């Protein structure tokens, strides 16, 4: 698939097959994540691949009981460190580790979709309980979770706002 085709066809997956992803494919996806850009190339991130079933169930419970998360054979946990991140001057964004981890996770989602591996962004969570469960402590914090695996089903395309609604040229 070409990049545009991957971007336009990707869906959030909320039903996963139990089939494992090969170690080779996981390493390739993690390589794509590792090579994502970050502000000032600070790379203020760490990622945890959770495959243990009991941990996945606990994490899903801490995500307001979104149990489809535990159904995925893996959960990728994106963790950022504000003290390692670039500190912008005169910019609205102060926590660049959040942006950087998100860019890396997006690289992962697109590379995964090319291989037929589905993902879903998870932000609704009790991040403090999950951090304690996984041994994450200050200055590190969870930015997002991403269950991944082979889709059991793929949802239909959801509409998008028109370009006229979201794009301006030269001025807001």
CSV table of N, CA and C in Angstrom, one decimal:
chain,number,residue,atom,x,y,z
A,1,UNK,N,0.8,-1.2,0.0
A,1,UNK,CA,0.0,0.0,0.0
A,1,UNK,C,0.9,1.2,0.0
A,2,UNK,N,0.4,2.3,-0.7
A,2,UNK,CA,1.1,3.6,-0.6
A,2,UNK,C,0.7,4.3,0.6
A,3,UNK,N,1.5,5.3,1.0
A,3,UNK,CA,1.2,6.0,2.3
A,3,UNK,C,-0.2,6.6,2.3
A,4,UNK,N,-0.6,7.3,1.2
A,4,UNK,CA,-1.9,7.9,1.1
A,4,UNK,C,-3.0,6.9,1.3
A,5,UNK,N,-2.8,5.7,0.7
A,5,UNK,CA,-3.8,4.6,0.8
A,5,UNK,C,-3.9,4.2,2.2
A,6,UNK,N,-2.8,4.0,2.9
A,6,UNK,CA,-2.7,3.6,4.3
A,6,UNK,C,-3.5,4.7,5.2
A,7,UNK,N,-3.2,5.9,5.0
A,7,UNK,CA,-3.8,7.0,5.8
A,7,UNK,C,-5.3,7.0,5.6
A,8,UNK,N,-5.7,6.9,4.3
A,8,UNK,CA,-7.2,7.0,4.0
A,8,UNK,C,-8.0,5.8,4.4
A,9,UNK,N,-7.3,4.6,4.5
A,9,UNK,CA,-8.1,3.4,4.8
A,9,UNK,C,-8.0,3.0,6.3
A,10,UNK,N,-7.1,3.5,7.1
A,10,UNK,CA,-6.9,3.1,8.4
A,10,UNK,C,-8.1,3.4,9.3
A,11,UNK,N,-8.4,2.5,10.2
A,11,UNK,CA,-9.6,2.6,11.1
A,11,UNK,C,-9.1,2.2,12.5
A,12,UNK,N,-9.8,2.8,13.5
A,12,UNK,CA,-9.6,2.3,14.8
A,12,UNK,C,-10.3,1.0,15.0
A,13,UNK,N,-9.5,0.0,15.5
A,13,UNK,CA,-10.0,-1.3,15.7
A,13,UNK,C,-10.4,-1.6,17.2
A,14,UNK,N,-11.6,-2.1,17.3
A,14,UNK,CA,-12.1,-2.4,18.7
A,14,UNK,C,-12.5,-3.8,18.8
A,15,UNK,N,-12.1,-4.7,17.9
A,15,UNK,CA,-12.3,-6.1,18.0
A,15,UNK,C,-11.1,-6.8,17.4
A,16,UNK,N,-10.4,-7.6,18.2
A,16,UNK,CA,-9.2,-8.2,17.7
A,16,UNK,C,-9.2,-9.7,17.7
A,17,UNK,N,-8.5,-10.3,16.8
A,17,UNK,CA,-8.3,-11.8,16.8
A,17,UNK,C,-7.2,-12.0,17.9
A,18,UNK,N,-7.2,-13.2,18.4
A,18,UNK,CA,-6.2,-13.6,19.4
A,18,UNK,C,-4.8,-13.9,18.8
A,19,UNK,N,-4.7,-13.9,17.5
A,19,UNK,CA,-3.5,-14.4,16.8
A,19,UNK,C,-2.3,-13.4,17.2
A,20,UNK,N,-1.2,-14.0,17.5
A,20,UNK,CA,0.0,-13.2,17.8
A,20,UNK,C,0.6,-12.6,16.5
A,21,UNK,N,1.2,-11.5,16.7
A,21,UNK,CA,2.0,-10.8,15.6
A,21,UNK,C,3.4,-11.3,15.7
A,22,UNK,N,4.0,-11.6,14.6
A,22,UNK,CA,5.4,-12.2,14.6
A,22,UNK,C,6.3,-11.2,15.3
A,23,UNK,N,7.3,-11.7,15.9
A,23,UNK,CA,8.3,-10.9,16.6
A,23,UNK,C,9.0,-10.0,15.6
A,24,UNK,N,9.3,-10.5,14.4
A,24,UNK,CA,9.9,-9.7,13.3
A,24,UNK,C,9.0,-8.5,12.9
A,25,UNK,N,7.7,-8.7,12.8
A,25,UNK,CA,6.8,-7.6,12.5
A,25,UNK,C,6.8,-6.6,13.6
A,26,UNK,N,6.7,-7.0,14.9
A,26,UNK,CA,6.7,-6.1,16.0
A,26,UNK,C,8.0,-5.3,16.0
A,27,UNK,N,9.1,-5.9,15.8
A,27,UNK,CA,10.4,-5.2,15.8
A,27,UNK,C,10.4,-4.1,14.6
A,28,UNK,N,9.9,-4.5,13.5
A,28,UNK,CA,9.8,-3.5,12.4
A,28,UNK,C,8.9,-2.4,12.7
A,29,UNK,N,7.8,-2.6,13.4
A,29,UNK,CA,6.9,-1.5,13.8
A,29,UNK,C,7.6,-0.6,14.8
A,30,UNK,N,8.3,-1.2,15.7
A,30,UNK,CA,9.0,-0.5,16.8
A,30,UNK,C,10.1,0.4,16.2
A,31,UNK,N,10.7,-0.1,15.1
A,31,UNK,CA,11.7,0.6,14.4
A,31,UNK,C,11.1,1.9,13.8
A,32,UNK,N,9.9,1.8,13.2
A,32,UNK,CA,9.2,2.9,12.7
A,32,UNK,C,8.9,3.9,13.8
A,33,UNK,N,8.5,3.4,14.9
A,33,UNK,CA,8.2,4.3,16.0
A,33,UNK,C,9.5,5.0,16.5
A,34,UNK,N,10.6,4.3,16.6
A,34,UNK,CA,11.9,4.8,17.0
A,34,UNK,C,12.3,5.9,16.1
A,35,UNK,N,12.0,5.9,14.8
A,35,UNK,CA,12.5,6.8,13.9
A,35,UNK,C,11.6,8.0,13.6
A,36,UNK,N,10.6,8.2,14.5
A,36,UNK,CA,9.7,9.3,14.4
A,36,UNK,C,10.5,10.6,14.8
A,37,UNK,N,10.1,11.7,14.2
A,37,UNK,CA,10.8,13.0,14.6
A,37,UNK,C,10.3,13.4,16.0
A,38,UNK,N,11.1,14.1,16.7
A,38,UNK,CA,10.8,14.8,18.0
A,38,UNK,C,11.4,16.1,18.0
A,39,UNK,N,10.8,17.0,18.8
A,39,UNK,CA,11.4,18.4,18.9
A,39,UNK,C,12.8,18.4,19.4
A,40,UNK,N,13.7,19.0,18.6
A,40,UNK,CA,15.1,19.1,18.9
A,40,UNK,C,15.7,17.7,19.0
A,41,UNK,N,15.1,16.7,18.4
A,41,UNK,CA,15.5,15.3,18.4
A,41,UNK,C,15.8,14.8,19.9
A,42,UNK,N,15.0,15.3,20.8
A,42,UNK,CA,15.2,14.9,22.2
A,42,UNK,C,14.7,13.5,22.5
A,43,UNK,N,13.8,13.0,21.8
A,43,UNK,CA,13.2,11.6,22.0
A,43,UNK,C,12.9,11.4,23.4
A,44,UNK,N,12.0,12.2,24.0
A,44,UNK,CA,11.7,12.1,25.4
A,44,UNK,C,10.6,11.0,25.7
A,45,UNK,N,10.9,9.8,25.2
A,45,UNK,CA,9.9,8.7,25.2
A,45,UNK,C,10.5,7.4,25.6
A,46,UNK,N,9.6,6.5,26.1
A,46,UNK,CA,9.8,5.1,26.3
A,46,UNK,C,8.5,4.5,25.9
A,47,UNK,N,8.5,3.2,25.5
A,47,UNK,CA,7.3,2.5,25.1
A,47,UNK,C,7.4,1.1,25.7
A,48,UNK,N,6.2,0.7,26.2
A,48,UNK,CA,6.1,-0.7,26.8
A,48,UNK,C,5.2,-1.5,26.0
A,49,UNK,N,5.6,-2.7,25.6
A,49,UNK,CA,4.8,-3.6,24.8
A,49,UNK,C,4.2,-4.6,25.9
A,50,UNK,N,3.0,-4.5,26.2
A,50,UNK,CA,2.3,-5.4,27.2
A,50,UNK,C,1.7,-6.6,26.4
A,51,UNK,N,2.2,-7.8,26.7
A,51,UNK,CA,1.5,-9.0,26.1
A,51,UNK,C,0.9,-9.9,27.1
A,52,UNK,N,1.3,-9.7,28.4
A,52,UNK,CA,0.8,-10.6,29.5
A,52,UNK,C,-0.8,-10.4,29.6
A,53,UNK,N,-1.5,-11.4,29.5
A,53,UNK,CA,-3.0,-11.4,29.6
A,53,UNK,C,-3.5,-10.7,30.8
A,54,UNK,N,-3.0,-11.1,32.0
A,54,UNK,CA,-3.5,-10.5,33.2
A,54,UNK,C,-3.3,-9.0,33.3
A,55,UNK,N,-2.1,-8.6,32.8
A,55,UNK,CA,-1.8,-7.1,32.8
A,55,UNK,C,-2.8,-6.4,31.8
A,56,UNK,N,-3.0,-7.1,30.7
A,56,UNK,CA,-3.9,-6.4,29.7
A,56,UNK,C,-5.3,-6.3,30.3
A,57,UNK,N,-5.8,-7.3,31.0
A,57,UNK,CA,-7.1,-7.2,31.6
A,57,UNK,C,-7.2,-6.1,32.7
A,58,UNK,N,-6.1,-6.0,33.5
A,58,UNK,CA,-6.1,-4.9,34.5
A,58,UNK,C,-6.1,-3.6,33.8
A,59,UNK,N,-5.3,-3.4,32.8
A,59,UNK,CA,-5.2,-2.2,32.1
A,59,UNK,C,-6.6,-1.8,31.5
A,60,UNK,N,-7.3,-2.8,30.9
A,60,UNK,CA,-8.6,-2.5,30.3
A,60,UNK,C,-9.6,-2.1,31.4
A,61,UNK,N,-9.5,-2.7,32.6
A,61,UNK,CA,-10.3,-2.3,33.7
A,61,UNK,C,-10.0,-0.9,34.1
A,62,UNK,N,-8.8,-0.5,34.1
A,62,UNK,CA,-8.4,0.9,34.4
A,62,UNK,C,-8.7,1.9,33.3
A,63,UNK,N,-9.1,1.4,32.2
A,63,UNK,CA,-9.6,2.2,31.1
A,63,UNK,C,-11.1,2.2,31.1
A,64,UNK,N,-11.7,2.4,32.2
A,64,UNK,CA,-13.1,2.5,32.4
A,64,UNK,C,-13.8,1.3,31.8
A,65,UNK,N,-13.2,0.1,32.0
A,65,UNK,CA,-13.8,-1.2,31.6
A,65,UNK,C,-14.0,-1.3,30.1
A,66,UNK,N,-13.1,-0.7,29.3
A,66,UNK,CA,-13.2,-0.9,27.9
A,66,UNK,C,-12.5,-2.3,27.6
A,67,UNK,N,-13.2,-3.4,27.8
A,67,UNK,CA,-12.6,-4.7,27.8
A,67,UNK,C,-12.0,-5.1,26.4
A,68,UNK,N,-12.5,-4.5,25.3
A,68,UNK,CA,-11.9,-4.8,24.0
A,68,UNK,C,-10.4,-4.6,24.0
A,69,UNK,N,-9.9,-3.7,24.9
A,69,UNK,CA,-8.5,-3.5,25.0
A,69,UNK,C,-7.7,-4.7,25.4
A,70,UNK,N,-8.3,-5.5,26.3
A,70,UNK,CA,-7.6,-6.7,26.8
A,70,UNK,C,-7.7,-7.8,25.7
A,71,UNK,N,-8.7,-7.7,24.8
A,71,UNK,CA,-8.8,-8.7,23.7
A,71,UNK,C,-7.7,-8.6,22.7
A,72,UNK,N,-7.1,-7.5,22.6
A,72,UNK,CA,-5.9,-7.3,21.7
A,72,UNK,C,-4.8,-8.1,22.3
A,73,UNK,N,-4.0,-8.8,21.5
A,73,UNK,CA,-2.9,-9.6,22.1
A,73,UNK,C,-1.7,-8.7,22.6
A,74,UNK,N,-1.7,-7.4,22.3
A,74,UNK,CA,-0.7,-6.5,22.8
A,74,UNK,C,-1.3,-5.1,23.1
A,75,UNK,N,-0.7,-4.4,24.1
A,75,UNK,CA,-1.0,-3.0,24.3
A,75,UNK,C,0.3,-2.3,24.3
A,76,UNK,N,0.4,-1.3,23.5
A,76,UNK,CA,1.6,-0.4,23.5
A,76,UNK,C,1.3,0.8,24.4
A,77,UNK,N,2.2,1.0,25.3
A,77,UNK,CA,2.0,2.1,26.3
A,77,UNK,C,3.1,3.2,25.9
A,78,UNK,N,2.6,4.4,25.5
A,78,UNK,CA,3.5,5.5,25.2
A,78,UNK,C,3.7,6.3,26.4
A,79,UNK,N,5.0,6.5,26.8
A,79,UNK,CA,5.4,7.2,28.0
A,79,UNK,C,6.3,8.3,27.7
A,80,UNK,N,6.0,9.5,28.3
A,80,UNK,CA,6.8,10.7,28.0
A,80,UNK,C,7.5,11.2,29.3
A,81,UNK,N,8.5,12.0,29.1
A,81,UNK,CA,9.3,12.6,30.2
A,81,UNK,C,9.4,14.1,29.9
A,82,UNK,N,8.7,14.9,30.6
A,82,UNK,CA,8.7,16.4,30.4
A,82,UNK,C,10.1,16.9,30.6
A,83,UNK,N,10.9,16.4,31.5
A,83,UNK,CA,12.2,17.0,31.8
A,83,UNK,C,13.2,16.7,30.7
A,84,UNK,N,12.9,15.6,29.9
A,84,UNK,CA,13.8,15.3,28.7
A,84,UNK,C,13.3,16.1,27.5
A,85,UNK,N,12.1,16.6,27.5
A,85,UNK,CA,11.5,17.2,26.3
A,85,UNK,C,12.1,18.6,26.0
A,86,UNK,N,11.9,19.0,24.7
A,86,UNK,CA,12.3,20.4,24.4
A,86,UNK,C,11.3,21.3,25.0
A,87,UNK,N,11.8,22.5,25.5
A,87,UNK,CA,11.0,23.5,26.1
A,87,UNK,C,11.0,24.7,25.1
A,88,UNK,N,9.8,24.8,24.5
A,88,UNK,CA,9.6,25.9,23.6
A,88,UNK,C,9.6,27.3,24.2
A,89,UNK,N,10.1,28.3,23.6
A,89,UNK,CA,10.0,29.6,24.1
A,89,UNK,C,8.9,30.4,23.3
A,90,UNK,N,8.0,31.0,24.0
A,90,UNK,CA,7.0,31.7,23.3
A,90,UNK,C,6.0,30.9,22.5
A,91,UNK,N,5.9,29.6,22.9
A,91,UNK,CA,4.9,28.8,22.2
A,91,UNK,C,3.8,28.3,23.2
A,92,UNK,N,2.7,28.1,22.6
A,92,UNK,CA,1.5,27.6,23.4
A,92,UNK,C,1.8,26.2,24.0
A,93,UNK,N,2.4,25.4,23.2
A,93,UNK,CA,2.7,24.0,23.7
A,93,UNK,C,3.9,24.1,24.7
A,94,UNK,N,3.7,23.6,25.9
A,94,UNK,CA,4.7,23.5,26.9
A,94,UNK,C,5.2,22.1,27.1
A,95,UNK,N,4.4,21.2,26.9
A,95,UNK,CA,4.7,19.8,27.1
A,95,UNK,C,5.0,19.1,25.8
A,96,UNK,N,6.1,19.3,25.2
A,96,UNK,CA,6.4,18.7,23.9
A,96,UNK,C,6.6,17.2,23.9
A,97,UNK,N,6.8,16.6,25.1
A,97,UNK,CA,6.9,15.1,25.1
A,97,UNK,C,5.5,14.5,24.7
A,98,UNK,N,4.5,15.2,25.0
A,98,UNK,CA,3.1,14.7,24.6
A,98,UNK,C,3.0,14.7,23.1
A,99,UNK,N,3.5,15.8,22.4
A,99,UNK,CA,3.5,15.8,21.0
A,99,UNK,C,4.4,14.8,20.4
A,100,UNK,N,5.6,14.7,20.9
A,100,UNK,CA,6.6,13.7,20.4
A,100,UNK,C,6.2,12.3,20.5
A,101,UNK,N,5.6,11.9,21.7
A,101,UNK,CA,5.2,10.5,21.9
A,101,UNK,C,4.0,10.2,20.9
A,102,UNK,N,3.1,11.2,20.7
A,102,UNK,CA,2.0,11.1,19.8
A,102,UNK,C,2.4,10.9,18.4
A,103,UNK,N,3.4,11.6,17.9
A,103,UNK,CA,4.0,11.4,16.6
A,103,UNK,C,4.5,10.0,16.4
A,104,UNK,N,5.3,9.6,17.4
A,104,UNK,CA,5.8,8.2,17.3
A,104,UNK,C,4.7,7.2,17.3
A,105,UNK,N,3.7,7.3,18.1
A,105,UNK,CA,2.6,6.4,18.1
A,105,UNK,C,1.9,6.4,16.7
A,106,UNK,N,1.8,7.5,16.1
A,106,UNK,CA,1.1,7.6,14.8
A,106,UNK,C,1.9,6.9,13.8
A,107,UNK,N,3.3,7.0,13.8
A,107,UNK,CA,4.1,6.3,12.9
A,107,UNK,C,3.8,4.8,13.1
A,108,UNK,N,3.7,4.4,14.3
A,108,UNK,CA,3.4,3.0,14.6
A,108,UNK,C,2.1,2.5,14.0
A,109,UNK,N,1.0,3.4,14.1
A,109,UNK,CA,-0.3,3.0,13.6
A,109,UNK,C,-0.3,2.8,12.1
A,110,UNK,N,0.4,3.7,11.4
A,110,UNK,CA,0.4,3.6,9.9
A,110,UNK,C,1.3,2.5,9.4
A,111,UNK,N,2.4,2.2,10.1
A,111,UNK,CA,3.2,1.0,9.7
A,111,UNK,C,2.4,-0.3,10.0
A,112,UNK,N,1.7,-0.3,11.1
A,112,UNK,CA,0.9,-1.5,11.5
A,112,UNK,C,-0.2,-1.7,10.5
A,113,UNK,N,-0.9,-0.7,10.1
A,113,UNK,CA,-2.0,-0.8,9.1
A,113,UNK,C,-1.5,-1.4,7.8
A,114,UNK,N,-0.3,-1.0,7.4
A,114,UNK,CA,0.3,-1.5,6.1
A,114,UNK,C,0.4,-3.0,6.2
A,115,UNK,N,0.7,-3.5,7.4
A,115,UNK,CA,0.8,-5.0,7.6
A,115,UNK,C,-0.5,-5.7,7.9
A,116,UNK,N,-1.6,-5.0,7.9
A,116,UNK,CA,-2.9,-5.6,8.3
A,116,UNK,C,-3.1,-5.7,9.8
A,117,UNK,N,-2.3,-4.9,10.6
A,117,UNK,CA,-2.4,-4.9,12.0
A,117,UNK,C,-3.2,-3.7,12.4
A,118,UNK,N,-4.2,-3.9,13.3
A,118,UNK,CA,-5.0,-2.8,13.7
A,118,UNK,C,-4.6,-2.2,15.0
A,119,UNK,N,-5.0,-1.0,15.2
A,119,UNK,CA,-4.6,-0.2,16.5
A,119,UNK,C,-5.8,0.6,16.9
A,120,UNK,N,-5.8,1.1,18.1
A,120,UNK,CA,-6.8,2.0,18.6
A,120,UNK,C,-6.2,2.9,19.6
A,121,UNK,N,-6.4,4.2,19.4
A,121,UNK,CA,-5.9,5.2,20.4
A,121,UNK,C,-6.7,5.2,21.6
A,122,UNK,N,-6.1,5.1,22.8
A,122,UNK,CA,-6.8,5.1,24.0
A,122,UNK,C,-6.3,6.2,24.9
A,123,UNK,N,-7.2,7.1,25.2
A,123,UNK,CA,-6.8,8.2,26.1
A,123,UNK,C,-7.7,8.2,27.4
A,124,UNK,N,-8.8,7.5,27.4
A,124,UNK,CA,-9.7,7.4,28.5
A,124,UNK,C,-9.2,6.3,29.4
A,125,UNK,N,-8.5,6.8,30.5
A,125,UNK,CA,-7.8,5.8,31.4
A,125,UNK,C,-7.6,6.5,32.7
A,126,UNK,N,-7.4,5.6,33.7
A,126,UNK,CA,-6.9,6.0,35.0
A,126,UNK,C,-5.3,5.8,34.9
A,127,UNK,N,-4.7,6.8,34.4
A,127,UNK,CA,-3.3,6.7,34.1
A,127,UNK,C,-2.4,6.5,35.3
A,128,UNK,N,-2.8,7.0,36.4
A,128,UNK,CA,-2.0,6.8,37.7
A,128,UNK,C,-2.0,5.4,38.1
A,129,UNK,N,-3.2,4.7,38.0
A,129,UNK,CA,-3.3,3.3,38.4
A,129,UNK,C,-2.5,2.4,37.4
A,130,UNK,N,-2.6,2.7,36.1
A,130,UNK,CA,-1.8,2.0,35.1
A,130,UNK,C,-0.3,2.2,35.3
A,131,UNK,N,0.1,3.4,35.6
A,131,UNK,CA,1.5,3.7,35.8
A,131,UNK,C,2.0,2.9,37.0
A,132,UNK,N,1.2,2.8,38.1
A,132,UNK,CA,1.6,2.1,39.3
A,132,UNK,C,1.7,0.6,38.9
A,133,UNK,N,0.8,0.1,38.2
A,133,UNK,CA,0.7,-1.3,37.7
A,133,UNK,C,2.0,-1.7,36.9
A,134,UNK,N,2.4,-0.8,36.1
A,134,UNK,CA,3.6,-1.1,35.2
A,134,UNK,C,4.9,-0.5,35.7
A,135,UNK,N,4.9,0.1,36.9
A,135,UNK,CA,6.2,0.6,37.5
A,135,UNK,C,6.7,1.8,36.8
A,136,UNK,N,5.8,2.7,36.3
A,136,UNK,CA,6.2,4.0,35.7
A,136,UNK,C,6.1,5.0,36.8
A,137,UNK,N,7.2,5.8,37.0
A,137,UNK,CA,7.2,6.8,38.0
A,137,UNK,C,7.8,8.1,37.5
A,138,UNK,N,7.6,9.2,38.3
A,138,UNK,CA,8.0,10.5,37.9
A,138,UNK,C,9.5,10.4,37.6
A,139,UNK,N,9.9,11.2,36.6
A,139,UNK,CA,9.2,12.2,35.8
A,139,UNK,C,8.5,11.6,34.6
A,140,UNK,N,8.4,10.3,34.5
A,140,UNK,CA,7.7,9.7,33.4
A,140,UNK,C,6.2,9.7,33.6
A,141,UNK,N,5.4,9.8,32.5
A,141,UNK,CA,3.9,9.7,32.6
A,141,UNK,C,3.4,9.1,31.3
A,142,UNK,N,2.2,8.5,31.4
A,142,UNK,CA,1.6,7.9,30.3
A,142,UNK,C,1.0,8.9,29.4
A,143,UNK,N,1.2,8.9,28.1
A,143,UNK,CA,0.6,9.8,27.2
A,143,UNK,C,-0.6,9.2,26.5
A,144,UNK,N,-0.5,7.9,26.1
A,144,UNK,CA,-1.6,7.2,25.4
A,144,UNK,C,-1.3,5.7,25.4
A,145,UNK,N,-2.4,5.0,25.3
A,145,UNK,CA,-2.3,3.5,25.1
A,145,UNK,C,-2.7,3.2,23.7
A,146,UNK,N,-2.2,2.0,23.2
A,146,UNK,CA,-2.6,1.6,21.9
A,146,UNK,C,-2.7,0.1,21.8
A,147,UNK,N,-3.9,-0.5,22.0
A,147,UNK,CA,-4.0,-2.0,21.8
A,147,UNK,C,-3.7,-2.2,20.3
A,148,UNK,N,-3.0,-3.4,20.0
A,148,UNK,CA,-2.8,-3.7,18.6
A,148,UNK,C,-2.8,-5.2,18.4
A,149,UNK,N,-3.2,-5.6,17.2
A,149,UNK,CA,-3.3,-7.0,16.8
A,149,UNK,C,-4.1,-7.0,15.5
A,150,UNK,N,-4.3,-8.3,15.0
A,150,UNK,CA,-5.1,-8.4,13.8
A,150,UNK,C,-6.6,-8.2,14.0
A,151,UNK,N,-7.2,-7.4,13.2
A,151,UNK,CA,-8.6,-7.0,13.4
A,151,UNK,C,-9.5,-8.2,13.2
A,152,UNK,N,-10.5,-8.3,14.1
A,152,UNK,CA,-11.5,-9.3,13.9
A,152,UNK,C,-12.6,-8.7,13.0
A,153,UNK,N,-12.8,-7.4,13.1
A,153,UNK,CA,-13.7,-6.7,12.2
A,153,UNK,C,-13.2,-5.3,12.0
A,154,UNK,N,-13.5,-4.7,10.9
A,154,UNK,CA,-13.1,-3.4,10.5
A,154,UNK,C,-14.3,-2.5,10.4
A,155,UNK,N,-14.4,-1.5,11.1
A,155,UNK,CA,-15.6,-0.6,11.0
A,155,UNK,C,-15.6,0.2,9.7
A,156,UNK,N,-16.7,0.8,9.4
A,156,UNK,CA,-16.9,1.6,8.2
A,156,UNK,C,-16.2,3.0,8.4
A,157,UNK,N,-16.0,3.6,7.3
A,157,UNK,CA,-15.4,4.9,7.3
A,157,UNK,C,-16.4,5.9,8.0
A,158,UNK,N,-15.8,6.7,8.9
A,158,UNK,CA,-16.6,7.7,9.5
A,158,UNK,C,-16.4,9.1,8.8
A,159,UNK,N,-17.3,9.9,8.7
A,159,UNK,CA,-17.2,11.1,8.0
A,159,UNK,C,-16.2,12.1,8.5
A,160,UNK,N,-15.8,12.9,7.7
A,160,UNK,CA,-14.8,14.0,8.1
A,160,UNK,C,-15.4,15.3,7.7
A,161,UNK,N,-15.0,16.3,8.4
A,161,UNK,CA,-15.3,17.7,8.0
A,161,UNK,C,-14.7,18.0,6.6
A,162,UNK,N,-15.4,18.8,5.9
A,162,UNK,CA,-14.9,19.2,4.5
A,162,UNK,C,-13.6,20.0,4.7
A,163,UNK,N,-12.8,20.0,3.6
A,163,UNK,CA,-11.6,20.8,3.7
A,163,UNK,C,-11.9,22.3,3.9
A,164,UNK,N,-13.0,22.8,3.3
A,164,UNK,CA,-13.4,24.2,3.5
A,164,UNK,C,-13.7,24.5,5.0
A,165,UNK,N,-14.1,23.5,5.7
A,165,UNK,CA,-14.3,23.8,7.2
A,165,UNK,C,-13.0,23.8,8.0
A,166,UNK,N,-12.0,23.2,7.5
A,166,UNK,CA,-10.8,23.1,8.3
A,166,UNK,C,-9.5,23.7,7.8
A,167,UNK,N,-9.6,24.2,6.6
A,167,UNK,CA,-8.4,24.8,6.0
A,167,UNK,C,-8.6,26.3,5.6
A,168,UNK,N,-7.6,27.1,6.0
A,168,UNK,CA,-7.6,28.5,5.6
A,168,UNK,C,-6.2,28.7,4.9
A,169,UNK,N,-6.1,29.8,4.1
A,169,UNK,CA,-4.9,30.1,3.5
A,169,UNK,C,-4.5,31.5,3.9
A,170,UNK,N,-3.3,31.7,4.4
A,170,UNK,CA,-2.7,33.0,4.7
A,170,UNK,C,-3.2,33.6,6.0
A,171,UNK,N,-4.5,33.4,6.4
A,171,UNK,CA,-5.0,34.0,7.6
A,171,UNK,C,-6.1,33.0,8.2
A,172,UNK,N,-6.3,33.1,9.4
A,172,UNK,CA,-7.3,32.2,10.1
A,172,UNK,C,-8.7,32.5,9.5
